[in-house]
Amino acid sequence: MAFLLRCLKGRPEMKNIRDLSLEELEEELVALGEKKYRAKQVYAWLFKGVNSFDEMTDLSKELIQKLKDHFIIECLFLDSFQQSKDGTIKYLFRLLDGHKIESVLMKYKFGYSACISNQIGCKMGCNFCASAGIGFVRSLTAGEIVSQILKIQECSGEKISNVVFMGIGEPFDNYDNVMKAIRFINDPKGLNIGARHISVSTCGLIDGIEKFSNENIQCNLCISLHSSKDDVRSSMMPINKKYAIDEVIGACKKYIEKTNRRVTFEYALVDGVNDSREDALHLVKLLHGMLCHVNLIPVNKIKNGKYEKSSVEKMMAFRDLLNEKGIVATIRRELGSDIAAACGQLVMDNQGEKKKD
Ligand code: SAH
């Protein structure tokens, strides 16, 4: 019922006010006959996480009415959630058009981290990732992307201090909206999260890496590598047939040269596929001399998935060999795997606790 009412309230022809930058909001409000500074007030309320214009208590009734007549606030609807033994919470959010996305809250020593989605589904087809199995529906807007953080904060009561674009979707296949969302997250008048606390993970879309090199923002770039050999990587990630490893590494080298920032390579260790001593040495050769870090991830099991994770001993041996050869490598702590909230396990529906409408 509540959902139907929301749909009626949110007429599709109306703009989601959360999609507008401060400058765009200023333009819109001036066009509606308002003073420019009003936009700052509205913008500040949006990032306090309000769900309705009525909560903007320092605005006049007339302005609130004008806002209601012209905009909606797409603030996501909590459909269900699941909490892991380790405290990780996976949220299933429903968008105004009825589609669903998953986002994850993780607790680390340094604070709370949000893992957010940027598309409904994914086109990339990596065969070890559950998000690939759900097909592609559409990209999220900047407002929808950032609303996940606001909603997680509202649901959990915790302040997010770290954001990773490692949920559903390929960020560089939705480049402009992701960049706009990053600016909202980073903006001192927005969510005010430092760029160094924002990480973007890509399967290796070269044009995206090139554009990202020129953004002049100190976010972390993570590359899903998973193998240093083209035949193995192509068998796991179809995108490798378009952009082979050498091209991806070349783009990363240019990124490092331009930004002087360290690149993180993600490497999901799969038993018998990419986890041998020879694989480690091959990887060392590939990354030799680069300002980088390797994040080893035990591959997570997905429904109908053919891959098994490497043994702990093999993972440690792989890590130790990289470190010994001068490539900094760590094994990523597995969070939320008991509730399918870990890397590559996000889909668009879960069996969580239902939120009452
Ligand atoms: N499209 C982006 C974000 C994907 S998810 C990208 O490809 O980078 C974030 C990370 O989880 C990626 O490195 C992805 O390759 C990895 N991942 C996906 N499925 C996984 C699985 N089953 N086990 C471990 N890591 C996985």
Tab-separated table of C-alpha atoms and ligand atoms in Angstrom:
chain	number	residue	atom	x	y	z
A	1	MET	CA	0.000	0.000	0.000
A	2	ALA	CA	2.707	2.434	1.061
A	3	PHE	CA	4.507	1.569	-2.155
A	4	LEU	CA	1.482	2.405	-4.301
A	5	LEU	CA	1.080	5.717	-2.532
A	6	ARG	CA	4.729	6.500	-3.127
A	7	CYS	CA	4.314	5.747	-6.825
A	8	LEU	CA	1.351	8.076	-7.050
A	9	LYS	CA	3.184	10.795	-5.177
A	10	GLY	CA	6.284	10.415	-7.304
A	11	ARG	CA	4.936	11.246	-10.722
A	12	PRO	CA	7.475	9.988	-13.241
A	13	GLU	CA	7.643	13.263	-15.156
A	14	MET	CA	8.946	15.058	-12.075
A	15	LYS	CA	12.663	15.508	-11.488
A	16	ASN	CA	14.351	13.764	-8.588
A	17	ILE	CA	15.777	16.744	-6.724
A	18	ARG	CA	18.619	14.564	-5.453
A	19	ASP	CA	19.957	14.340	-9.005
A	20	LEU	CA	20.713	18.063	-9.113
A	21	SER	CA	24.075	19.598	-8.316
A	22	LEU	CA	24.001	22.785	-6.235
A	23	GLU	CA	24.524	24.849	-9.391
A	24	GLU	CA	21.672	23.053	-11.172
A	25	LEU	CA	19.420	23.519	-8.152
A	26	GLU	CA	20.264	27.232	-8.084
A	27	GLU	CA	19.280	27.522	-11.728
A	28	GLU	CA	16.020	25.658	-11.175
A	29	LEU	CA	15.029	27.735	-8.148
A	30	VAL	CA	15.918	31.035	-9.817
A	31	ALA	CA	13.758	29.951	-12.782
A	32	LEU	CA	10.931	29.416	-10.285
A	33	GLY	CA	11.357	32.988	-9.057
A	34	GLU	CA	13.312	32.188	-5.889
A	35	LYS	CA	16.493	33.756	-4.550
A	36	LYS	CA	19.627	31.815	-5.428
A	37	TYR	CA	20.673	31.267	-1.795
A	38	ARG	CA	17.550	29.175	-1.160
A	39	ALA	CA	19.186	26.395	-3.160
A	40	LYS	CA	21.944	26.110	-0.535
A	41	GLN	CA	19.334	25.597	2.184
A	42	VAL	CA	17.488	22.937	0.188
A	43	TYR	CA	20.747	21.207	-0.781
A	44	ALA	CA	21.833	21.056	2.871
A	45	TRP	CA	18.518	19.446	3.870
A	46	LEU	CA	18.832	16.829	1.148
A	47	PHE	CA	22.164	15.690	2.569
A	48	LYS	CA	20.775	15.613	6.087
A	49	GLY	CA	18.739	12.747	4.659
A	50	VAL	CA	15.221	14.188	4.739
A	51	ASN	CA	12.567	12.101	3.045
A	52	SER	CA	10.071	14.893	2.382
A	53	PHE	CA	10.019	18.622	1.674
A	54	ASP	CA	7.928	19.159	4.826
A	55	GLU	CA	10.993	18.299	6.902
A	56	MET	CA	12.793	21.389	5.529
A	57	THR	CA	11.594	23.447	8.457
A	58	ASP	CA	13.390	26.711	7.725
A	59	LEU	CA	11.680	27.163	4.342
A	60	SER	CA	8.452	29.094	3.799
A	61	LYS	CA	5.230	27.172	3.163
A	62	GLU	CA	5.121	28.704	-0.337
A	63	LEU	CA	8.579	27.450	-1.238
A	64	ILE	CA	7.821	23.991	0.129
A	65	GLN	CA	4.711	23.898	-2.038
A	66	LYS	CA	6.693	25.000	-5.091
A	67	LEU	CA	9.218	22.249	-4.474
A	68	LYS	CA	6.430	19.693	-4.122
A	69	ASP	CA	4.901	20.887	-7.387
A	70	HIS	CA	8.134	20.494	-9.335
A	71	PHE	CA	10.264	17.816	-7.747
A	72	ILE	CA	10.237	14.508	-5.944
A	73	ILE	CA	12.794	13.240	-3.456
A	74	GLU	CA	13.734	9.703	-4.477
A	75	CYS	CA	14.753	8.473	-1.070
A	76	LEU	CA	14.524	4.695	-1.606
A	77	PHE	CA	12.237	2.353	0.255
A	78	LEU	CA	13.639	-0.291	2.582
A	79	ASP	CA	12.203	-3.567	1.355
A	80	SER	CA	14.147	-5.927	3.612
A	81	PHE	CA	17.503	-6.421	5.277
A	82	GLN	CA	19.723	-9.182	6.618
A	83	GLN	CA	22.373	-8.982	9.296
A	84	SER	CA	25.454	-11.168	9.261
A	85	LYS	CA	27.107	-12.760	12.273
A	86	ASP	CA	29.979	-10.321	11.741
A	87	GLY	CA	27.626	-7.307	11.910
A	88	THR	CA	27.525	-6.630	8.155
A	89	ILE	CA	24.039	-5.593	7.044
A	90	LYS	CA	22.706	-6.117	3.536
A	91	TYR	CA	19.817	-3.886	2.521
A	92	LEU	CA	17.380	-4.487	-0.293
A	93	PHE	CA	16.083	-1.105	-1.420
A	94	ARG	CA	13.207	-0.450	-3.794
A	95	LEU	CA	13.336	2.441	-6.234
A	96	LEU	CA	10.346	4.523	-7.280
A	97	ASP	CA	9.988	2.533	-10.497
A	98	GLY	CA	9.712	-0.668	-8.458
A	99	HIS	CA	13.171	-2.039	-9.284
A	100	LYS	CA	15.359	-3.279	-6.467
A	101	ILE	CA	19.011	-2.836	-5.608
A	102	GLU	CA	21.251	-4.096	-2.825
A	103	SER	CA	23.653	-2.086	-0.685
A	104	VAL	CA	25.845	-3.238	2.181
A	105	LEU	CA	26.979	-1.685	5.463
A	106	MET	CA	30.261	-2.978	6.881
A	107	LYS	CA	31.955	-2.126	10.139
A	108	TYR	CA	35.707	-1.717	10.149
A	109	LYS	CA	38.126	-0.576	12.829
A	110	PHE	CA	38.166	2.877	11.268
A	111	GLY	CA	34.398	3.292	10.959
A	112	TYR	CA	31.489	2.327	8.755
A	113	SER	CA	31.796	1.568	5.095
A	114	ALA	CA	28.970	1.494	2.536
A	115	CYS	CA	29.220	-0.751	-0.516
A	116	ILE	CA	26.840	0.704	-3.076
A	117	SER	CA	25.339	-0.284	-6.416
A	118	ASN	CA	25.413	1.922	-9.497
A	119	GLN	CA	23.263	-0.056	-11.930
A	120	ILE	CA	20.247	-2.336	-11.796
A	121	GLY	CA	21.951	-5.471	-13.024
A	122	CYS	CA	25.220	-5.543	-14.950
A	123	LYS	CA	26.256	-6.033	-18.585
A	124	MET	CA	29.789	-7.277	-17.959
A	125	GLY	CA	29.008	-10.978	-17.532
A	126	CYS	CA	31.899	-12.022	-15.225
A	127	ASN	CA	31.105	-15.688	-14.631
A	128	PHE	CA	32.051	-15.715	-10.951
A	129	CYS	CA	29.813	-12.765	-10.025
A	130	ALA	CA	26.161	-13.194	-9.044
A	131	SER	CA	25.276	-9.694	-10.274
A	132	ALA	CA	26.042	-10.831	-13.827
A	133	GLY	CA	23.352	-13.481	-13.648
A	134	ILE	CA	20.540	-10.981	-13.217
A	135	GLY	CA	20.892	-9.254	-16.583
A	136	PHE	CA	20.863	-5.524	-17.099
A	137	VAL	CA	17.904	-3.227	-16.531
A	138	ARG	CA	19.237	0.336	-16.364
A	139	SER	CA	21.851	2.585	-14.820
A	140	LEU	CA	21.133	4.436	-11.602
A	141	THR	CA	21.062	8.216	-11.519
A	142	ALA	CA	23.486	10.152	-9.305
A	143	GLY	CA	20.661	10.820	-6.845
A	144	GLU	CA	19.739	7.149	-6.645
A	145	ILE	CA	23.374	6.223	-6.074
A	146	VAL	CA	23.883	8.702	-3.258
A	147	SER	CA	20.484	7.951	-1.695
A	148	GLN	CA	21.774	4.499	-0.782
A	149	ILE	CA	24.266	6.068	1.619
A	150	LEU	CA	21.660	8.385	3.107
A	151	LYS	CA	19.205	5.522	3.554
A	152	ILE	CA	21.822	3.247	5.127
A	153	GLN	CA	22.622	6.050	7.584
A	154	GLU	CA	18.939	6.464	8.361
A	155	CYS	CA	18.300	2.722	8.794
A	156	SER	CA	21.404	2.014	10.863
A	157	GLY	CA	21.800	5.266	12.763
A	158	GLU	CA	25.504	5.156	11.874
A	159	LYS	CA	27.545	7.766	10.022
A	160	ILE	CA	29.236	6.388	6.910
A	161	SER	CA	32.897	7.345	6.606
A	162	ASN	CA	33.939	5.186	3.660
A	163	VAL	CA	32.253	4.394	0.356
A	164	VAL	CA	33.094	1.648	-2.113
A	165	PHE	CA	31.559	1.365	-5.575
A	166	MET	CA	31.675	-2.414	-5.396
A	167	GLY	CA	27.988	-3.286	-5.359
A	168	ILE	CA	25.922	-4.184	-8.401
A	169	GLY	CA	26.986	-2.709	-11.749
A	170	GLU	CA	30.065	-1.467	-13.565
A	171	PRO	CA	30.844	2.117	-12.476
A	172	PHE	CA	32.640	3.048	-15.702
A	173	ASP	CA	29.639	1.853	-17.724
A	174	ASN	CA	27.686	4.585	-15.900
A	175	TYR	CA	30.538	7.054	-15.823
A	176	ASP	CA	28.829	10.451	-15.652
A	177	ASN	CA	26.291	9.505	-12.993
A	178	VAL	CA	28.939	7.792	-10.885
A	179	MET	CA	31.219	10.846	-11.124
A	180	LYS	CA	28.367	13.145	-10.199
A	181	ALA	CA	27.555	10.905	-7.212
A	182	ILE	CA	31.229	10.967	-6.179
A	183	ARG	CA	31.131	14.783	-6.194
A	184	PHE	CA	28.016	14.691	-3.949
A	185	ILE	CA	29.737	12.259	-1.581
A	186	ASN	CA	32.931	14.311	-1.492
A	187	ASP	CA	31.354	17.794	-1.388
A	188	PRO	CA	31.794	19.471	2.030
A	189	LYS	CA	28.214	20.735	1.605
A	190	GLY	CA	27.128	17.251	0.559
A	191	LEU	CA	28.118	14.093	2.436
A	192	ASN	CA	31.579	15.494	3.142
A	193	ILE	CA	33.437	12.187	2.843
A	194	GLY	CA	37.100	12.605	1.898
A	195	ALA	CA	38.032	11.458	-1.592
A	196	ARG	CA	40.633	9.092	-0.150
A	197	HIS	CA	37.750	7.299	1.534
A	198	ILE	CA	35.977	6.664	-1.747
A	199	SER	CA	36.945	3.660	-3.915
A	200	VAL	CA	35.771	2.870	-7.411
A	201	SER	CA	36.177	-0.644	-8.762
A	202	THR	CA	36.143	-1.380	-12.485
A	203	CYS	CA	36.456	-4.535	-14.546
A	204	GLY	CA	38.857	-2.539	-16.723
A	205	LEU	CA	37.000	-0.253	-19.137
A	206	ILE	CA	39.908	1.624	-20.675
A	207	ASP	CA	38.069	4.815	-21.644
A	208	GLY	CA	36.750	5.065	-18.079
A	209	ILE	CA	40.234	4.666	-16.594
A	210	GLU	CA	41.505	7.369	-18.951
A	211	LYS	CA	38.719	9.790	-18.035
A	212	PHE	CA	39.156	9.029	-14.351
A	213	SER	CA	42.850	9.953	-14.629
A	214	ASN	CA	41.805	13.480	-15.565
A	215	GLU	CA	39.213	14.057	-12.832
A	216	ASN	CA	41.667	15.633	-10.436
A	217	ILE	CA	40.141	13.853	-7.460
A	218	GLN	CA	41.989	11.719	-4.951
A	219	CYS	CA	39.641	8.698	-5.007
A	220	ASN	CA	41.011	5.164	-5.068
A	221	LEU	CA	40.970	3.252	-8.309
A	222	CYS	CA	40.553	-0.523	-8.037
A	223	ILE	CA	40.911	-2.838	-10.998
A	224	SER	CA	39.361	-6.302	-11.072
A	225	LEU	CA	42.256	-8.247	-12.512
A	226	HIS	CA	41.785	-11.835	-11.274
A	227	SER	CA	44.462	-13.229	-13.571
A	228	SER	CA	47.625	-11.994	-15.250
A	229	LYS	CA	47.057	-14.335	-18.206
A	230	ASP	CA	44.738	-13.357	-21.044
A	231	ASP	CA	43.314	-16.836	-21.642
A	232	VAL	CA	42.432	-17.322	-17.973
A	233	ARG	CA	41.105	-13.788	-17.541
A	234	SER	CA	39.001	-14.092	-20.709
A	235	SER	CA	37.506	-17.329	-19.387
A	236	MET	CA	36.362	-15.467	-16.273
A	237	MET	CA	35.628	-12.001	-17.630
A	238	PRO	CA	34.286	-11.541	-21.194
A	239	ILE	CA	35.441	-7.884	-21.141
A	240	ASN	CA	39.015	-9.165	-21.428
A	241	LYS	CA	38.285	-10.076	-25.052
A	242	LYS	CA	37.686	-6.387	-25.724
A	243	TYR	CA	40.354	-4.913	-23.451
A	244	ALA	CA	43.230	-7.320	-22.929
A	245	ILE	CA	45.468	-7.246	-19.874
A	246	ASP	CA	48.265	-5.235	-21.512
A	247	GLU	CA	45.834	-2.467	-22.434
A	248	VAL	CA	44.398	-2.368	-18.922
A	249	ILE	CA	47.860	-2.265	-17.359
A	250	GLY	CA	48.910	0.424	-19.867
A	251	ALA	CA	45.929	2.573	-18.874
A	252	CYS	CA	46.770	2.033	-15.184
A	253	LYS	CA	50.370	3.095	-15.758
A	254	LYS	CA	49.155	6.298	-17.377
A	255	TYR	CA	46.758	6.842	-14.471
A	256	ILE	CA	49.612	6.441	-11.968
A	257	GLU	CA	51.862	8.752	-13.951
A	258	LYS	CA	49.176	11.401	-14.110
A	259	THR	CA	47.844	11.173	-10.541
A	260	ASN	CA	50.756	9.681	-8.635
A	261	ARG	CA	48.147	7.519	-6.905
A	262	ARG	CA	48.454	3.849	-6.086
A	263	VAL	CA	46.196	1.454	-7.978
A	264	THR	CA	44.606	-1.514	-6.226
A	265	PHE	CA	44.342	-4.757	-8.164
A	266	GLU	CA	41.627	-7.093	-6.992
A	267	TYR	CA	42.382	-10.752	-7.459
A	268	ALA	CA	39.779	-13.360	-6.497
A	269	LEU	CA	41.642	-16.570	-5.773
A	270	VAL	CA	39.989	-19.559	-7.410
A	271	ASP	CA	41.128	-23.065	-6.620
A	272	GLY	CA	43.122	-24.548	-9.489
A	273	VAL	CA	42.409	-21.641	-11.846
A	274	ASN	CA	44.634	-18.697	-10.890
A	275	ASP	CA	46.211	-19.588	-7.544
A	276	SER	CA	49.419	-21.491	-8.350
A	277	ARG	CA	52.970	-20.431	-7.532
A	278	GLU	CA	53.492	-19.907	-11.245
A	279	ASP	CA	50.403	-17.640	-11.378
A	280	ALA	CA	51.855	-15.561	-8.547
A	281	LEU	CA	55.214	-15.214	-10.308
A	282	HIS	CA	53.478	-14.273	-13.569
A	283	LEU	CA	51.550	-11.576	-11.684
A	284	VAL	CA	54.772	-10.262	-10.132
A	285	LYS	CA	56.232	-9.856	-13.612
A	286	LEU	CA	53.143	-8.036	-14.865
A	287	LEU	CA	53.021	-5.569	-11.982
A	288	HIS	CA	56.749	-5.094	-11.589
A	289	GLY	CA	57.670	-1.490	-10.806
A	290	MET	CA	54.099	-0.230	-10.581
A	291	LEU	CA	52.774	1.857	-7.694
A	292	CYS	CA	50.168	-0.691	-6.701
A	293	HIS	CA	48.679	-2.988	-4.130
A	294	VAL	CA	47.118	-6.397	-4.655
A	295	ASN	CA	43.967	-7.219	-2.770
A	296	LEU	CA	43.470	-10.973	-2.712
A	297	ILE	CA	39.850	-12.052	-2.289
A	298	PRO	CA	38.828	-15.616	-1.523
A	299	VAL	CA	36.334	-16.208	-4.350
A	300	ASN	CA	32.836	-16.302	-2.934
A	301	LYS	CA	30.484	-19.071	-3.881
A	302	ILE	CA	27.516	-18.041	-5.992
A	303	LYS	CA	24.437	-20.003	-7.032
A	304	ASN	CA	25.337	-22.431	-9.835
A	305	GLY	CA	28.909	-21.094	-9.703
A	306	LYS	CA	31.649	-23.436	-10.888
A	307	TYR	CA	34.482	-21.974	-8.842
A	308	GLU	CA	35.764	-23.010	-5.428
A	309	LYS	CA	37.875	-20.796	-3.230
A	310	SER	CA	41.543	-21.596	-2.715
A	311	SER	CA	42.616	-23.100	0.593
A	312	VAL	CA	43.835	-20.728	3.299
A	313	GLU	CA	47.345	-22.183	2.940
A	314	LYS	CA	47.385	-21.510	-0.807
A	315	MET	CA	46.093	-17.976	-0.324
A	316	MET	CA	48.751	-17.229	2.263
A	317	ALA	CA	51.483	-18.725	0.084
A	318	PHE	CA	50.285	-16.585	-2.859
A	319	ARG	CA	50.294	-13.457	-0.707
A	320	ASP	CA	53.675	-14.216	0.819
A	321	LEU	CA	55.266	-14.825	-2.549
A	322	LEU	CA	53.995	-11.485	-3.878
A	323	ASN	CA	55.245	-9.666	-0.787
A	324	GLU	CA	58.592	-11.404	-0.989
A	325	LYS	CA	58.966	-10.233	-4.589
A	326	GLY	CA	58.157	-6.648	-3.662
A	327	ILE	CA	54.456	-6.477	-4.585
A	328	VAL	CA	52.391	-5.383	-1.596
A	329	ALA	CA	49.539	-7.845	-1.171
A	330	THR	CA	46.891	-8.432	1.461
A	331	ILE	CA	44.023	-10.866	1.805
A	332	ARG	CA	40.664	-9.109	2.025
A	333	ARG	CA	38.665	-9.910	5.126
A	334	GLU	CA	35.498	-11.704	4.149
A	335	LEU	CA	32.478	-9.856	5.467
A	336	GLY	CA	28.851	-10.877	5.171
A	337	SER	CA	29.373	-14.126	3.234
A	338	ASP	CA	26.800	-15.921	5.443
A	339	ILE	CA	24.097	-13.557	4.147
A	340	ALA	CA	25.370	-13.405	0.537
A	341	ALA	CA	26.558	-9.842	1.049
A	342	ALA	CA	30.198	-10.469	0.185
A	343	CYS	CA	31.976	-9.529	-3.057
A	344	GLY	CA	30.095	-10.734	-6.075
A	345	GLN	CA	27.116	-12.085	-4.176
A	346	LEU	CA	24.770	-9.155	-4.652
A	347	VAL	CA	21.647	-9.671	-6.712
A	348	MET	CA	18.336	-7.817	-6.673
A	349	ASP	CA	16.307	-9.869	-4.271
A	350	ASN	CA	17.041	-11.515	-0.977
A	351	GLN	CA	15.342	-13.472	1.701
A	352	GLY	CA	15.823	-10.872	4.416
A	353	GLU	CA	13.588	-9.723	7.183
A	354	LYS	CA	10.613	-8.011	5.591
A	355	LYS	CA	10.045	-4.420	6.489
A	356	LYS	CA	6.395	-3.746	7.359
A	357	ASP	CA	4.696	-1.373	4.907
B	1	SAH	N1	31.971	-3.996	-11.788
B	1	SAH	C1	32.966	-3.650	-10.823
B	1	SAH	C2	32.477	-3.831	-9.399
B	1	SAH	C3	32.205	-5.272	-9.104
B	1	SAH	S1	32.155	-5.909	-7.500
B	1	SAH	C4	34.215	-4.455	-11.053
B	1	SAH	O1	34.187	-5.383	-11.874
B	1	SAH	O2	35.231	-4.177	-10.455
B	1	SAH	C5	33.615	-5.628	-6.694
B	1	SAH	C6	34.671	-6.723	-6.719
B	1	SAH	O3	34.192	-8.022	-6.348
B	1	SAH	C7	35.274	-6.884	-8.095
B	1	SAH	O4	36.661	-6.968	-7.979
B	1	SAH	C8	34.725	-8.200	-8.534
B	1	SAH	O5	35.498	-8.786	-9.536
B	1	SAH	C9	34.709	-8.969	-7.234
B	1	SAH	N2	33.887	-10.180	-7.266
B	1	SAH	C10	32.821	-10.420	-8.020
B	1	SAH	N3	32.331	-11.633	-7.766
B	1	SAH	C11	33.114	-12.181	-6.827
B	1	SAH	C12	33.119	-13.430	-6.149
B	1	SAH	N4	32.203	-14.357	-6.396
B	1	SAH	N5	34.066	-13.635	-5.222
B	1	SAH	C13	34.995	-12.682	-4.944
B	1	SAH	N6	35.039	-11.497	-5.556
B	1	SAH	C14	34.121	-11.246	-6.498
